Backbone as numpy.savetxt, mean C-alpha at the origin, in Angstrom:
# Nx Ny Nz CAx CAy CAz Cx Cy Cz
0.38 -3.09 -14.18 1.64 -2.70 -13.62 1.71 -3.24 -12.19
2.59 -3.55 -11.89 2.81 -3.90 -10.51 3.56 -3.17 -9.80
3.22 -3.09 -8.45 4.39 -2.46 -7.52 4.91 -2.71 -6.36
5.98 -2.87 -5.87 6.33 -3.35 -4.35 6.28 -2.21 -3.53
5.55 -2.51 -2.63 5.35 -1.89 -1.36 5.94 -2.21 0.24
6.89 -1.52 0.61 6.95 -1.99 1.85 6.20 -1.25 3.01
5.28 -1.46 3.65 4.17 -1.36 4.78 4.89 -1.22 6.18
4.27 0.26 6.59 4.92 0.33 8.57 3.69 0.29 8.85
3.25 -0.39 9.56 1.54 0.20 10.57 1.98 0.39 11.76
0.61 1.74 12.02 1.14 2.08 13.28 1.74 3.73 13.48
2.05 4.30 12.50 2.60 5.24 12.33 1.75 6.33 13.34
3.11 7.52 13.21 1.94 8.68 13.82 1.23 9.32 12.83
2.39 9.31 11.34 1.69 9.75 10.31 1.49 9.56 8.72
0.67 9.90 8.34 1.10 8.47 7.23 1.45 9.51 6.17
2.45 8.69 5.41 3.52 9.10 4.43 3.92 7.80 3.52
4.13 8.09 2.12 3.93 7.48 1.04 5.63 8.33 0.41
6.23 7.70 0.34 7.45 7.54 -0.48 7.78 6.63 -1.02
8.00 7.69 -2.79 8.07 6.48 -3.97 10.00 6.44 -4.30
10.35 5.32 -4.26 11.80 5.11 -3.94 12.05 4.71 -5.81
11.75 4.00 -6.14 11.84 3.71 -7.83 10.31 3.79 -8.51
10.78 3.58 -9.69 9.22 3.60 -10.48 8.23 2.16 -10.14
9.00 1.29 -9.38 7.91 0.21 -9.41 8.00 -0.50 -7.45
8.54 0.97 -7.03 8.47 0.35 -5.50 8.60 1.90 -4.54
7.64 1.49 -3.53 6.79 2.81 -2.56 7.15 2.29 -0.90
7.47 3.37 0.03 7.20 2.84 0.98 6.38 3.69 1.58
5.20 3.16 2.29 4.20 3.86 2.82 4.22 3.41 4.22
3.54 4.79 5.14 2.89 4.54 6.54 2.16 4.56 6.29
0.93 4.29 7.88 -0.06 4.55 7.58 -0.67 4.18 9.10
-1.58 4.50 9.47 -1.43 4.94 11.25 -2.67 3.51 11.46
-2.96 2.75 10.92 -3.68 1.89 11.06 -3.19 0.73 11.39
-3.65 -0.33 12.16 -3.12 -1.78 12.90 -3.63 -2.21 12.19
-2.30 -3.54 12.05 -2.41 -4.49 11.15 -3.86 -5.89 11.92
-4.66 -5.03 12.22 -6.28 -5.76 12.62 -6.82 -5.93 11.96
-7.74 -7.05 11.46 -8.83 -6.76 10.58 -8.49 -6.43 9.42
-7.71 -6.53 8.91 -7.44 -5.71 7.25 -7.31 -4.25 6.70
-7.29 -3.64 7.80 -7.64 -2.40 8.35 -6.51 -1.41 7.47
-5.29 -2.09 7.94 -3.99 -1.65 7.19 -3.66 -1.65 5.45
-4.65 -3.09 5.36 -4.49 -3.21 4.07 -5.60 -2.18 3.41
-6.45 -2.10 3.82 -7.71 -1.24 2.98 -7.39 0.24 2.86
-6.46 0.95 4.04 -5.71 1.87 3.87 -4.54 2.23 2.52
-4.09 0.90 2.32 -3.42 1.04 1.54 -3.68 1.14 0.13
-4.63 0.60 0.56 -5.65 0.60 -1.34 -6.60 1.80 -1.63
-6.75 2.23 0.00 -7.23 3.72 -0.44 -6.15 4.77 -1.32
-5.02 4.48 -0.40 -4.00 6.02 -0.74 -3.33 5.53 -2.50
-2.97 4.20 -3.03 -2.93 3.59 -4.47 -4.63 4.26 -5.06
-5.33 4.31 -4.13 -6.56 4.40 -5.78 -6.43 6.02 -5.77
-6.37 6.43 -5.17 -5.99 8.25 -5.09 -4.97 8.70 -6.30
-3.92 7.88 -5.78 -2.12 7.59 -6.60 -2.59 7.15 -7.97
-3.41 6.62 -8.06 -4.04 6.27 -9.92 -5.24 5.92 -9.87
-5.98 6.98 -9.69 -7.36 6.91 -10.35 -7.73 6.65 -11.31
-9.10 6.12 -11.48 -9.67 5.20 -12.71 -8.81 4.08 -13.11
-8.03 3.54 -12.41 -7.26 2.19 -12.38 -7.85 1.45 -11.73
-7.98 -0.14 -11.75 -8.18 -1.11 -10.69 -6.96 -1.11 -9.65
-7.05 -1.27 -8.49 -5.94 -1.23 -7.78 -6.18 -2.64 -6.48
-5.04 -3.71 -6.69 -5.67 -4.83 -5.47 -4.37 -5.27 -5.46
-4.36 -5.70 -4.09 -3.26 -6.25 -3.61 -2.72 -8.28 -4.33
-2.05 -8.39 -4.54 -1.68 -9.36 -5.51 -1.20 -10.48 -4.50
-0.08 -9.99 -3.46 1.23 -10.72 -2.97 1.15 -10.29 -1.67
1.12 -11.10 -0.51 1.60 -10.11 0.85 0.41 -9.74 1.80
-0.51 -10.34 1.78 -1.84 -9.76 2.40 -1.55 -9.98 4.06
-0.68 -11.04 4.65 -0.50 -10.72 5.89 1.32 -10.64 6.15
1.58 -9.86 5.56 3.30 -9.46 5.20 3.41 -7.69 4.94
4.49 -7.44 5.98 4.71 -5.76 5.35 5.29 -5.68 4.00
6.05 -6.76 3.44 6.14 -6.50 1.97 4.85 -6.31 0.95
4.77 -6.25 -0.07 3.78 -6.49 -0.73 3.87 -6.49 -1.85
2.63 -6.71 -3.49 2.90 -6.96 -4.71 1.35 -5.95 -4.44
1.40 -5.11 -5.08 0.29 -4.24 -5.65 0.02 -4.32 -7.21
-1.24 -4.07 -7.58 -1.31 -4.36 -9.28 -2.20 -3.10 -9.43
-1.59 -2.71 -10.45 -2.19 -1.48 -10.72 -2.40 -1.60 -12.16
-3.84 -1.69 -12.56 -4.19 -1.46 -14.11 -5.65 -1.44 -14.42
């Protein structure tokens, strides 16, 4: 399954709102440094569907993104 994500870094707090079944917009209080932002994001997806593989597909230095979830 895939999903679009649109990404704020930076936040004061992080928040995950799912807008349709195949697109989320998440905070998340981490700078876009180091990958830092992204590994956040793959934390709060593997939580969101456990025992799934969860990796970023599309977007690795873009606030959009393509998430794959399966």
């Amino acid at each position: 399954m895939l999903i679009k994500v649109r990404v704020t870094v930076g936040a004061r707090a992080e928040k995950v709102v799912k807008k349709t079944d195949d697109l989320y917009v998440v905070s998340v209080k981490e700078k876009a440094e180091q990958n830092e932002a992204n590994k956040r994001v793959l934390e709060i997806f593997r939580k969101l569907y456990p025992r799934k593989s969860v990796r970023i597909v599309k977007g690795h230095h873009s606030p959009s993104k393509i998430v794959e979830v399966g």
